[in-house]
XYZ file of C-alpha atoms in Angstrom:
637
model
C 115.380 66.833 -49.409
C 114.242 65.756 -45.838
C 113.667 67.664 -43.425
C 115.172 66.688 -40.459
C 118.474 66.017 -39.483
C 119.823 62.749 -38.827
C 119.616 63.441 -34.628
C 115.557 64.009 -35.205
C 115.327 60.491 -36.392
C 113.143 58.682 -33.554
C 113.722 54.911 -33.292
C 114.160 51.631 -31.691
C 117.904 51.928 -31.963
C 121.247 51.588 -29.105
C 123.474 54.607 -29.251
C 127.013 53.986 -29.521
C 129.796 55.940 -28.005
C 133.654 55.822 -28.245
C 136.726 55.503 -26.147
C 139.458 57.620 -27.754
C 142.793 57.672 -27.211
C 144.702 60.723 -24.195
C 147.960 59.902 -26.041
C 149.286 61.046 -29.154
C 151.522 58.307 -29.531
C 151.369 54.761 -27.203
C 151.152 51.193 -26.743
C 147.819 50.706 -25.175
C 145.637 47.334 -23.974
C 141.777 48.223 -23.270
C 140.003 45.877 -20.901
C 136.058 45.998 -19.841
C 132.426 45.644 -21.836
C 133.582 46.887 -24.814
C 133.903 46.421 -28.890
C 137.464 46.649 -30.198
C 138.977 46.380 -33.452
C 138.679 42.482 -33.524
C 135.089 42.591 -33.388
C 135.052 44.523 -36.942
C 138.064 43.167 -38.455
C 137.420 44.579 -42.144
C 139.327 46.894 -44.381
C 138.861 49.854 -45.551
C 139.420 50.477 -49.159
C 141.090 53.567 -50.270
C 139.510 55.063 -53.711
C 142.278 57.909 -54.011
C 145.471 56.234 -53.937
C 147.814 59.069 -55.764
C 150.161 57.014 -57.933
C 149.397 53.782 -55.283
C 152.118 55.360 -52.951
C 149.466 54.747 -49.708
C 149.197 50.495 -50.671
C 150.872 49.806 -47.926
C 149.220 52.008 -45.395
C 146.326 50.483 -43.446
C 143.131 52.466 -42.704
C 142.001 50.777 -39.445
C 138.611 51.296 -38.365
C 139.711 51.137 -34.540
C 142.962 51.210 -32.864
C 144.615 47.953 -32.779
C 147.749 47.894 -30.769
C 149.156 51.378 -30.965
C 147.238 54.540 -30.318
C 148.547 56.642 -33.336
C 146.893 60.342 -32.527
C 145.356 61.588 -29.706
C 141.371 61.219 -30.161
C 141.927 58.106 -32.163
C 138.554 55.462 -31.380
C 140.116 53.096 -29.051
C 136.701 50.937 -28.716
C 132.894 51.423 -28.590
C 130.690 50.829 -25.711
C 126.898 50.233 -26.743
C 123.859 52.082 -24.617
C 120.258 52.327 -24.517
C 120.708 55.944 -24.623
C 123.768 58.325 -25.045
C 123.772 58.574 -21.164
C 123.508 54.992 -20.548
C 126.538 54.969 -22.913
C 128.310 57.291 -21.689
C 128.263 55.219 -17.837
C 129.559 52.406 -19.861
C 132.398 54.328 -21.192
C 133.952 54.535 -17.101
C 132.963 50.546 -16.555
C 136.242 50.711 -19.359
C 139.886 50.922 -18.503
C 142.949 51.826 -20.774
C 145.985 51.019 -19.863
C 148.803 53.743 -21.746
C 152.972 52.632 -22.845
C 154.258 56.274 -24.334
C 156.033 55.539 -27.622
C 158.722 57.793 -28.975
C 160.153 57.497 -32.916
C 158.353 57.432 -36.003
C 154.944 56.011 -36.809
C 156.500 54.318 -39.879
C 159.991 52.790 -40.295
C 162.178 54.788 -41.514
C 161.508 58.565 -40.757
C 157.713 59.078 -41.378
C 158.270 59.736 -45.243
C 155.317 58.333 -47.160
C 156.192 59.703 -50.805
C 158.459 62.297 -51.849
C 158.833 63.378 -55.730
C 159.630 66.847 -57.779
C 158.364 68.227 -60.726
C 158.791 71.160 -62.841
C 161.916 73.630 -63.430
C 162.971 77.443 -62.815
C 165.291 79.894 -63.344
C 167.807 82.237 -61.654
C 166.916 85.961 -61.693
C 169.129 88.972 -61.077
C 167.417 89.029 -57.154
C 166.261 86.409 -54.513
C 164.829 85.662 -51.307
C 163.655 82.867 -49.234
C 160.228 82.598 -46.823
C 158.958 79.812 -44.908
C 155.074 79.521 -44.844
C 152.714 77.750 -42.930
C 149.536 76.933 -42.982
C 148.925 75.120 -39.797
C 145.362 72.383 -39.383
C 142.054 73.864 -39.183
C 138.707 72.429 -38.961
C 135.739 72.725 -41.142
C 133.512 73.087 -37.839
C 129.895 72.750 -39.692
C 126.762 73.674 -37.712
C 125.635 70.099 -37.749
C 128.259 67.687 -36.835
C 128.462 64.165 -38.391
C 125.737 61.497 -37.649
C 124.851 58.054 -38.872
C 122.033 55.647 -37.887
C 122.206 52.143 -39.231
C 119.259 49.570 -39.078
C 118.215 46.138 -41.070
C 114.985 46.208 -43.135
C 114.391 42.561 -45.069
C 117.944 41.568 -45.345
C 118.799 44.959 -46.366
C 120.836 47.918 -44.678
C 119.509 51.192 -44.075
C 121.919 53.842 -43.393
C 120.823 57.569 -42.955
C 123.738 59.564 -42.385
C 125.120 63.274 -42.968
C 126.938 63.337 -45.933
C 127.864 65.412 -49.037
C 128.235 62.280 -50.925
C 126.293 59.298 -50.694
C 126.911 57.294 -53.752
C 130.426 57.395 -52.600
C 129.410 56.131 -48.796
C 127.407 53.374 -50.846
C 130.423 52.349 -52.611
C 132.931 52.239 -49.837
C 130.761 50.416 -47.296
C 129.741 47.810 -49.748
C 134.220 47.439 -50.645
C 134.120 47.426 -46.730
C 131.700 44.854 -45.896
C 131.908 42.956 -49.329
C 128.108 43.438 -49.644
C 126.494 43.816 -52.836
C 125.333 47.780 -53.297
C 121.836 46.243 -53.540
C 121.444 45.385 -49.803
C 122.965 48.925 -48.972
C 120.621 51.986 -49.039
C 121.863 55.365 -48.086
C 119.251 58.254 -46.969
C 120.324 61.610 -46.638
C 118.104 63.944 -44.047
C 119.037 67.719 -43.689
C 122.214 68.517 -43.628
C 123.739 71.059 -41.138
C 126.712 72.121 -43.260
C 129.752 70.357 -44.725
C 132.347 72.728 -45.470
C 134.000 69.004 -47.274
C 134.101 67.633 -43.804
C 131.141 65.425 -45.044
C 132.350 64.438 -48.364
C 134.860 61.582 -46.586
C 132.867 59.043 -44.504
C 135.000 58.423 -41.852
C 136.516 55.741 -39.157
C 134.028 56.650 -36.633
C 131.336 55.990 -39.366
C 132.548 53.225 -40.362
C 132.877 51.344 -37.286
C 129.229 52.291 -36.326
C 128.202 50.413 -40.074
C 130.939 47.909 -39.030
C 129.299 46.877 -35.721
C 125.886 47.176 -36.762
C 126.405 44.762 -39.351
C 128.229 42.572 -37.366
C 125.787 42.523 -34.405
C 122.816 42.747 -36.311
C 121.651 45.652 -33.711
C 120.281 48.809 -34.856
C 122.925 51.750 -33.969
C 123.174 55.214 -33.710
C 125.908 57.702 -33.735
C 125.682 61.745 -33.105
C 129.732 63.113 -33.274
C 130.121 66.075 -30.370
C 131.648 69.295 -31.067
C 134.370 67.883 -28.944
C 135.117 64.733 -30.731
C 134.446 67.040 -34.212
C 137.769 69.144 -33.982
C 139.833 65.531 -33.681
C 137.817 63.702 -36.506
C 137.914 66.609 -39.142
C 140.774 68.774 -40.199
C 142.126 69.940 -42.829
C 145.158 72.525 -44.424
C 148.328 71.214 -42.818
C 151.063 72.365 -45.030
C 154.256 73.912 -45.050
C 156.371 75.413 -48.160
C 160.074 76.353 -47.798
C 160.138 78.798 -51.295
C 163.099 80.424 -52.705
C 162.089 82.999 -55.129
C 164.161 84.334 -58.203
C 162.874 87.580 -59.504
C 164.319 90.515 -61.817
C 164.312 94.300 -60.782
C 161.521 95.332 -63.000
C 159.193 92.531 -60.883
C 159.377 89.591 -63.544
C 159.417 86.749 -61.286
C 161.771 83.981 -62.960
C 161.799 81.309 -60.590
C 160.295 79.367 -57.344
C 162.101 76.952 -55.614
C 159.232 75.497 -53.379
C 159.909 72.393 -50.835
C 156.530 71.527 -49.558
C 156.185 69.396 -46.660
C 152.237 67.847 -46.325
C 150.827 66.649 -42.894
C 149.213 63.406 -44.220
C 148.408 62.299 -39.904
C 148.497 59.051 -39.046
C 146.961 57.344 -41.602
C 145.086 58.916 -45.129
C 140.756 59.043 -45.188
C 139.102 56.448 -47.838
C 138.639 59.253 -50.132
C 140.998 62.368 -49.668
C 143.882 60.248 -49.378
C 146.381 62.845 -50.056
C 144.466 64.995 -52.966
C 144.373 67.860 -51.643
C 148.033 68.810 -51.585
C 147.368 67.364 -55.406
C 145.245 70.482 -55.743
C 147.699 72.971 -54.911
C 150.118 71.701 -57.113
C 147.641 72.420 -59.839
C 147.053 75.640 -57.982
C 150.275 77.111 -57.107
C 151.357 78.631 -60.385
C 147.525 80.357 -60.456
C 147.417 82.828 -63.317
C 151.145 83.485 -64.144
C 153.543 82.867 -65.924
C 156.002 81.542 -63.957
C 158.364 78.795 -63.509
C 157.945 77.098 -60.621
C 159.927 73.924 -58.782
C 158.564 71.744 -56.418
C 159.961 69.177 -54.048
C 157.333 67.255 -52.011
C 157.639 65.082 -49.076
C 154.220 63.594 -47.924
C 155.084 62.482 -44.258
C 153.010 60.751 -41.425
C 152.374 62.049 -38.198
C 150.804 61.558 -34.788
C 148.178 63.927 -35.985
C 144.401 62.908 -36.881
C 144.499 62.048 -41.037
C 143.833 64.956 -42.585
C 140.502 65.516 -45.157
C 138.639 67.568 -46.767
C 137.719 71.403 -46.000
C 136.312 74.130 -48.342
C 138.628 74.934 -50.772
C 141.036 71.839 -50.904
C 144.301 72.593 -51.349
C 143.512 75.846 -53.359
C 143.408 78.166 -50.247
C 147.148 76.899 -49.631
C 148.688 77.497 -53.085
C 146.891 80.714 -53.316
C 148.360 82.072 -50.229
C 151.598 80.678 -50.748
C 151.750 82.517 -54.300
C 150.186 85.842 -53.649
C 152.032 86.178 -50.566
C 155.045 85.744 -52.807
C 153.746 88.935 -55.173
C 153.286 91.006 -52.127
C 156.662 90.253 -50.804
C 158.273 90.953 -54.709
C 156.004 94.288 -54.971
C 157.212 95.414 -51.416
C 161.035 94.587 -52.083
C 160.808 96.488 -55.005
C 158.525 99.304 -54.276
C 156.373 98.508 -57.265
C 152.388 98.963 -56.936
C 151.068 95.062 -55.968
C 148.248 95.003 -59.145
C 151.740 96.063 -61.212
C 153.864 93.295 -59.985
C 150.690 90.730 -60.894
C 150.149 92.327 -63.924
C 153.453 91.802 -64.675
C 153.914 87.815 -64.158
C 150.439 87.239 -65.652
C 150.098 84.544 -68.011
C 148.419 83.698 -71.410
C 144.700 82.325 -70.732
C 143.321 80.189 -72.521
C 140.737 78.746 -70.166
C 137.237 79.230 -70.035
C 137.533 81.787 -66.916
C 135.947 84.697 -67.505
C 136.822 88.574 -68.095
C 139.881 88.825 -67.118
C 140.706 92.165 -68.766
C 137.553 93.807 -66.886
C 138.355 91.964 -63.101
C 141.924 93.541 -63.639
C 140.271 96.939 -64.484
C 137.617 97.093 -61.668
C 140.888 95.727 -58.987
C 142.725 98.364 -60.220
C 140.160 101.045 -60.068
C 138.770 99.838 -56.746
C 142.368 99.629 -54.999
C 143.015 103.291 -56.003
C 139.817 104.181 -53.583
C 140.682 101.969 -51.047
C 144.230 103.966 -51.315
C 142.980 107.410 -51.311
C 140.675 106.582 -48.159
C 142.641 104.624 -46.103
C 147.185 104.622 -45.771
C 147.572 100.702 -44.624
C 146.197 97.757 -44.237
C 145.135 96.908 -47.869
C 145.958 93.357 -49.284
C 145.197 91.723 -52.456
C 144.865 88.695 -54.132
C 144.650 87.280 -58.316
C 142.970 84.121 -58.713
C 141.097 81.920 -60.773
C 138.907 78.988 -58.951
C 138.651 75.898 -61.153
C 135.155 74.058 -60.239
C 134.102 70.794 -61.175
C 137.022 68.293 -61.552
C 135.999 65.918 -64.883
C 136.009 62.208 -65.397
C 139.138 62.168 -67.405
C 140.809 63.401 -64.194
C 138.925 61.494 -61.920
C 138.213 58.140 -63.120
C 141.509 58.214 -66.125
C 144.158 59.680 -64.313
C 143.271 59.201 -60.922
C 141.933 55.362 -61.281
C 138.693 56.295 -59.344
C 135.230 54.739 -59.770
C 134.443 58.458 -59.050
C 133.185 60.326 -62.017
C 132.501 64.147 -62.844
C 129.275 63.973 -64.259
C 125.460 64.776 -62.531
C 122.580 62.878 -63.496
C 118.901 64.605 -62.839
C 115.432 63.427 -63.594
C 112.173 65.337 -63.467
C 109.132 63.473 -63.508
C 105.721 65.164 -63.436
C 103.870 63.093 -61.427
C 99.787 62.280 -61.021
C 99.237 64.773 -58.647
C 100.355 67.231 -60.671
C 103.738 68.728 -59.357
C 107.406 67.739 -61.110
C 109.817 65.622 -58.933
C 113.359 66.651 -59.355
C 115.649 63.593 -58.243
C 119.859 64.289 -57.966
C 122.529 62.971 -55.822
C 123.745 66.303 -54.984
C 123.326 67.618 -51.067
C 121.689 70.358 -50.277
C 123.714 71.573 -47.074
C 122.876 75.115 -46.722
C 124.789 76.111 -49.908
C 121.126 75.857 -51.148
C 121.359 73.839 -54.360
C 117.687 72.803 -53.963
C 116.266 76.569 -54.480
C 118.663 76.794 -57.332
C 117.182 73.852 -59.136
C 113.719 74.469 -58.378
C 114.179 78.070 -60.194
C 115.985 76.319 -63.518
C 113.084 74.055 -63.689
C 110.928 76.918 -62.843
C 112.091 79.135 -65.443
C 112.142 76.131 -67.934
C 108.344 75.210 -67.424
C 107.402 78.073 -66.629
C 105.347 76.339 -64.171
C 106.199 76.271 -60.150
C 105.042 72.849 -58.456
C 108.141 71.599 -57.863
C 109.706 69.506 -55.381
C 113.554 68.685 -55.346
C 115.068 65.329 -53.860
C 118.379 65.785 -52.990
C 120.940 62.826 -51.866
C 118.692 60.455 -53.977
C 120.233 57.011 -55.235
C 117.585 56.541 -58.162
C 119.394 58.444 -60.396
C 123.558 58.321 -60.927
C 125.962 61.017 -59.832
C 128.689 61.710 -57.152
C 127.146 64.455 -54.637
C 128.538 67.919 -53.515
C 132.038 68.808 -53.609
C 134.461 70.661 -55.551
C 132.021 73.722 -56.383
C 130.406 71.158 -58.860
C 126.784 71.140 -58.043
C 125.381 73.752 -60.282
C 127.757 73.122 -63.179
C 127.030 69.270 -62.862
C 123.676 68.938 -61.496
C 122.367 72.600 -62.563
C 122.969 72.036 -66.195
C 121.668 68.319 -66.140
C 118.469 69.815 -64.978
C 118.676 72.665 -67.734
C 118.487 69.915 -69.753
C 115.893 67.702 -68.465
C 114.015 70.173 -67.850
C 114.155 71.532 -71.759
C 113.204 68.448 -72.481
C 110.154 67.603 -70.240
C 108.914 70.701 -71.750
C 109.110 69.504 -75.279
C 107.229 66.648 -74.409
C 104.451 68.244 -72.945
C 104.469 71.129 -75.563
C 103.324 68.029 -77.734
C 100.753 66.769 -75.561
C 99.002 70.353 -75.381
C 100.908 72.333 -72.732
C 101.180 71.893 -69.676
C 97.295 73.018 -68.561
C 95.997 70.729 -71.068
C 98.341 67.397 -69.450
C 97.158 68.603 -66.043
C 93.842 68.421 -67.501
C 94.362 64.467 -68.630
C 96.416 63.333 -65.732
C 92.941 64.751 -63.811
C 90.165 63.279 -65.877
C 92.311 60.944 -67.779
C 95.283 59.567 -67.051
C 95.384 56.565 -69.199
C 95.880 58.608 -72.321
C 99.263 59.413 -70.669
C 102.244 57.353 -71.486
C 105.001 57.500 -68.261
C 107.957 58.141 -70.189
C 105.758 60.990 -71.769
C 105.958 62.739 -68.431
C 109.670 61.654 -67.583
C 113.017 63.072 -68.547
C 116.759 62.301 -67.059
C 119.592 63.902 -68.346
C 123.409 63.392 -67.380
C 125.758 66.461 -67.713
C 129.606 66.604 -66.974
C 131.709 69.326 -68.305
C 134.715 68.939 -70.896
C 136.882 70.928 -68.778
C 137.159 71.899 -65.193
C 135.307 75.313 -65.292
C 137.078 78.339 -63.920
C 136.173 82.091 -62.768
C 138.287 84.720 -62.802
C 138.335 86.673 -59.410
C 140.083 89.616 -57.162
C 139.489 90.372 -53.995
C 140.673 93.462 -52.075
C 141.077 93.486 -48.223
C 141.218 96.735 -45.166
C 142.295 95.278 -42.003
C 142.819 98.150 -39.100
C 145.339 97.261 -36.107
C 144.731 98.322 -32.784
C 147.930 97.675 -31.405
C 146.480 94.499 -30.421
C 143.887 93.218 -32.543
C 143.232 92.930 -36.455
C 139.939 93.592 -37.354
C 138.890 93.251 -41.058
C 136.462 96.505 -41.735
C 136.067 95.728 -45.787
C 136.376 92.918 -48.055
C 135.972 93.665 -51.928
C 135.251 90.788 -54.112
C 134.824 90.347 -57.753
C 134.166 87.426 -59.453
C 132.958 86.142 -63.018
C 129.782 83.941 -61.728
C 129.070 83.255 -65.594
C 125.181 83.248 -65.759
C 123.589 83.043 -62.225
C 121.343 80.563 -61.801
C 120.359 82.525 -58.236
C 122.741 85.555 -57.530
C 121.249 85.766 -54.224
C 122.813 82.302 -53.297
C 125.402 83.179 -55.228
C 126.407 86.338 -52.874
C 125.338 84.399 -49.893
C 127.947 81.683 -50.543
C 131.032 84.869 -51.296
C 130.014 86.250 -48.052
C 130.275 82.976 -46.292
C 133.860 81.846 -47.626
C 135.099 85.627 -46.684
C 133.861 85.487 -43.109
C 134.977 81.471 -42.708
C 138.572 82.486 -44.465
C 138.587 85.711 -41.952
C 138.046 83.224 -38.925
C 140.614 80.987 -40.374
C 143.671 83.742 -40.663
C 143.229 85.239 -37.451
C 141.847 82.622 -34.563
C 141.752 78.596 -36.120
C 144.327 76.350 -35.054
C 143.745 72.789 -34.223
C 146.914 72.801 -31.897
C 144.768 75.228 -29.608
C 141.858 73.343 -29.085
C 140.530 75.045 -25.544
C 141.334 78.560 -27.805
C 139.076 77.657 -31.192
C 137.510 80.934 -31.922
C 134.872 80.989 -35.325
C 134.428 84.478 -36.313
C 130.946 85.677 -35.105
C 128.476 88.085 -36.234
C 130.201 91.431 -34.040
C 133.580 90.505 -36.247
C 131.969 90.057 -39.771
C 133.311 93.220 -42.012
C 131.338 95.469 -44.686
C 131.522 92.949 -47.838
C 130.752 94.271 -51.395
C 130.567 91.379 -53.915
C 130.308 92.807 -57.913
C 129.475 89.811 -60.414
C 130.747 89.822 -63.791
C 128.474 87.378 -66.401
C 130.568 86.126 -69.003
C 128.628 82.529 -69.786
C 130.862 79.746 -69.345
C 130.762 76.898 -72.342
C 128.033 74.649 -70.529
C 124.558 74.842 -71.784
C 123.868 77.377 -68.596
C 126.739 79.305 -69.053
C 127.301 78.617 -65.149
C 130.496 78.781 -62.787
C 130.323 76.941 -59.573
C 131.415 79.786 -56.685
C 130.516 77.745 -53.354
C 134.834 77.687 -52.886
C 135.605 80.867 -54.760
C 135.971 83.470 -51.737
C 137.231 81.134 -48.938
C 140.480 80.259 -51.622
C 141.309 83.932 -52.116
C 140.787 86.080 -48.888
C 143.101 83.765 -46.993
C 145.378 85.476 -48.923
C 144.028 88.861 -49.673
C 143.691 89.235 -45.535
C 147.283 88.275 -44.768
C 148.115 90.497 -47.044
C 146.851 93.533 -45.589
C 147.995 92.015 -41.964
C 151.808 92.397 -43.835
C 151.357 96.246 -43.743
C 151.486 95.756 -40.408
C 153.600 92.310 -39.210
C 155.087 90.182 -41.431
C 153.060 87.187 -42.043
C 154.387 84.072 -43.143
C 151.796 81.724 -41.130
C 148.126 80.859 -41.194
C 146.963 81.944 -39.038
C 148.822 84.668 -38.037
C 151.071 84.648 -34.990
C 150.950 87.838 -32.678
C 154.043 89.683 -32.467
């Protein structure tokens, strides 16, 4: 890992700045010293094309004709320095025609479909939920700096997943992947707002490589909020359910907020993800009718969770509603609809024992204001998903190589990002532990080895067992040269006795199964007749063997605060009214870790999504003792 971010960088570069659309929705013609679409005329390929229903949808890198969302890149203006840019931006005019009717012919409707089945019960009742845009609002924002070394292009940029920037830049350009290398510096946070590489991004690459000048690109906070957001979902559910709290039956018509136009990579997985998610541990049957539509909104991508936090709202807001119709305890009414297991998930039988046991305190010491939520977080998506079912060049596995090197300290190479969730510290400790032995240095966002980055709660499972296993073996090697004092000993005084691949070890590492914890979480939110505030959070999840609880509970704490944030202040519609939660509104957390080893050769459970999916729901739920909540977040009454 590097360490500086990608603004440190100090070069001989222009910086480029764009003109974005006032309008949501308008014919526009752009006149002045400026770069427009038909300067970069390329496409941009789409890897994630869910059952090729978004062919016929273009990704354009700038606006061509019609401004389809407000904040869309118009054109780019090139400066010596961001000021110098930004005077260049008002030599520009734009010249606005307000359009009215759908982006595309007929009504907006990308893809519509149903699946699965229900049944009537003896009771029913019908809720609409929302969960309206949010951003993923990382410290850093996104930055890229492009510049041309021997025929070659250099691109150092802030991402979660740089093989995948690789690949789509090289469909884009119709380069060979050769004369494309991607450097990763620090990176200030993701939250899956780095794991696309966007327009903006593009365009930069696009221009550079079209002008043959080095460029550079730093995204505001301003520009941030219309270039990354994600959530944007609404589900019209009719629920069948018997007196005694069996639930028979959802009906659930979900309507997903695509935007204008789908990102390379997201495309329109994530509402592909609560799909998978919305049934979560029961047993029950569920019915859904989906209409993907388009809208004058910016495309919608990535943010922690993806697509999980929205099914697991959308269900456990159902159990509350059941439990309070029927005056049954709400651990009862889950206990109830639960399912067989099968998975690899964890204790269940234990996390349903400590929610139970912990509830009953929280009941005894405070009347209302106490929500819960069930859940198990899947981690780690494989390559049958990915690459057979999906048709992706993406794959599920992590490949890591150690190399103890002349100087006497072991190299640890992987494509995963280290961007604050602190994957590096949790490598360096497996090989640590492994070698028993602690000069170690980890590369992270390296392209000499294969793998597919950070996302999807994947990087220990993935990357952390790869190393597990390198690391096992470097040490079997150098248990038969002597140990490792006597190979420091030779690689000092004698080196040529030493043999390269002697000292080397890469190992690849991709789970047969998505890997799941089992988890509960238990919320206290007070009212003061005009404010929520959260004052507890309970969380228990099975981590499976910790390959650093520290991180481990750093990461829980995180999602709660960021999920806290996102039921009570975020909405994209309110721009000038963003509020992130801040360290006077962050609650008393207590995290308890169960460690039932998974089946990889760790035993570990990737958590870096866990808490954000569940408290969404756990904290409306408490809010309902109060208001009814059937929106994220939650409107004031």
């Amino acid at each position: 890992m590097l360490y500086y971010y990608v603004d440190d960088i100090r070069g001989k570069y222009k910086v480029v700045s764009f003109i974005r659309s006032n309008k949501p929705y308008a014919k526009f013609s752009i006149r002045g010293k400026v770069y427009t679409w038909k300067d970069i005329d390329f496409t941009i390929p789409k890897i994630f094309d869910n059952e090729g229903k978004l062919k016929e949808i273009e990704i354009p890198l700038l606006a061509k004709d019609r401004a389809l969302y407000t904040g869309q890149p118009l054109g780019m203006v090139i400066g010596e320095d961001e000021y110098d840019a930004e005077d260049k931006k008002e030599e520009v005019e734009v010249e606005y025609e307000d359009l009215s009717g759908p982006i595309y012919e007929p009504d907006n409707v990308i893809h519509s479909f149903s699946q699965g089945e229900y049944e009537f019960g003896e009771n029913s009742f019908s809720l609409k939920l929302i969960f309206n845009r949010q951003s993923p609002a990382p410290l850093e924002g996104r930055g890229v700096i492009v510049t041309h070394e021997d025929g070659r292009l250099i691109i150092r940029i802030s991402t979660q997943a740089p093989t995948v920037a690789r690949k789509i830049v090289s469909n884009m350009l119709d380069l060979n992947e050769e004369k494309i290398e991607i450097k990763v510096p620090r990176v200030g946070g993701g939250f899956g707002a780095k794991q696309d590489i966007i327009m903006e991004e593009l365009a930069v690459i696009a221009l550079s490589y079209v002008t043959g000048e080095d460029l550079k690109w730093i995204e505001r906070k301003s520009e941030h909020i219309m270039t990354s957001q994600g959530r944007g979902q609404q589900h019209d559910v009719t629920v069948y359910y018997n007196s005694n709290g069996k639930i028979t039956g959802i009906i659930d018509n979900i309507t997903y907020d695509m935007g204008a136009f789908p990102l390379p990579w997201s495309g329109i997985s994530p509402l592909y993800v609560t799909l998978m998610n919305l049934r979560n541990v029961y047993d029950i049957k569920i019915k859904t009718n989906v209409k993907v539509v388009a809208s004058n909104n910016p495309p919608q991508g990535a943010f922690r969770g993806f697509g999980r936090p929205e099914a697991f709202f959308v269900i456990e807001r159902i159990m509350d509603e059941v439990s309070r119709r029927l005056k049954i305890d709400p651990i009862n009414i889950r206990e109830k609809n639960l399912g067989k297991i099968n998975n690899d998930i964890g204790d269940v039988k234990r996390v349903l024992e400590r929610l139970r046991e912990r509830y009953n305190e929280y009941k005894k010491k405070y009347k209302v204001g106490i929500g819960v939520s069930l859940y198990v977080h899947y981690a780690s998506p494989t390559s049958k998903v990915l690459i057979g079912e999906e048709k992706s060049f993406i794959g599920g596995y992590e490949c890591v190589s150690l190399r103890l090197t002349s100087n006497g300290i072991v190299e640890v190479k992987t494509t995963t990002v280290d961007m604050g969730q602190g994957i590096s510290d949790v490598l360096r400790e497996i090989v640590k532990r492994e070698l028993d032995y602690d000069r170690i240095v980890v590369y992270t966002g390296s392209q000499d080895v294969n793998g597919f980055g950070s996302w999807a709660s994947r990087s220990v499972i993935t990357a952390g067992n790869a190393t597990l296993l390198a690391a096992r073996e470097l040490k079997e090697k150098i248990d038969k040269l002597g140990g490792i004092k006597r190979v420091l000993e030779k690689l000092n005084n004698s080196p040529w006795e030493l043999e390269e691949k002697e000292l080397y070890s890469i190992k690849c590492y991709e789970p047969e199964e998505s890997i799941g914890a089992i988890s509960a979480q238990i919320s206290v939110v007070e009212y003061d007749g005009t404010n929520f505030h959260l004052r507890e959070n309970y969380i228990i999840i099975d981590i499976g063997v910790p390959a650093d609880e520290d991180k481990v509970k750093g990461q829980i704490i995180g999602g709660i605060i960021q999920a806290l944030g996102g039921v009570l202040y975020e909405n994209v519609n309110e721009p000038y009214n963003y509020l992130i939660p801040t360290a006077k509104e962050v609650p008393k957390v207590e995290v308890e870790l169960l460690n039932t080893p998974s089946s990889t050769p760790g035993g570990f459970r990737g958590v870096g999504e866990n808490s954000i999916s569940g408290a969404y729901a756990s904290i409306a739920n408490a809010i309902s003792d109060f208001i009814p909540v059937y929106e994220i977040p939650i409107k004031r009454v």
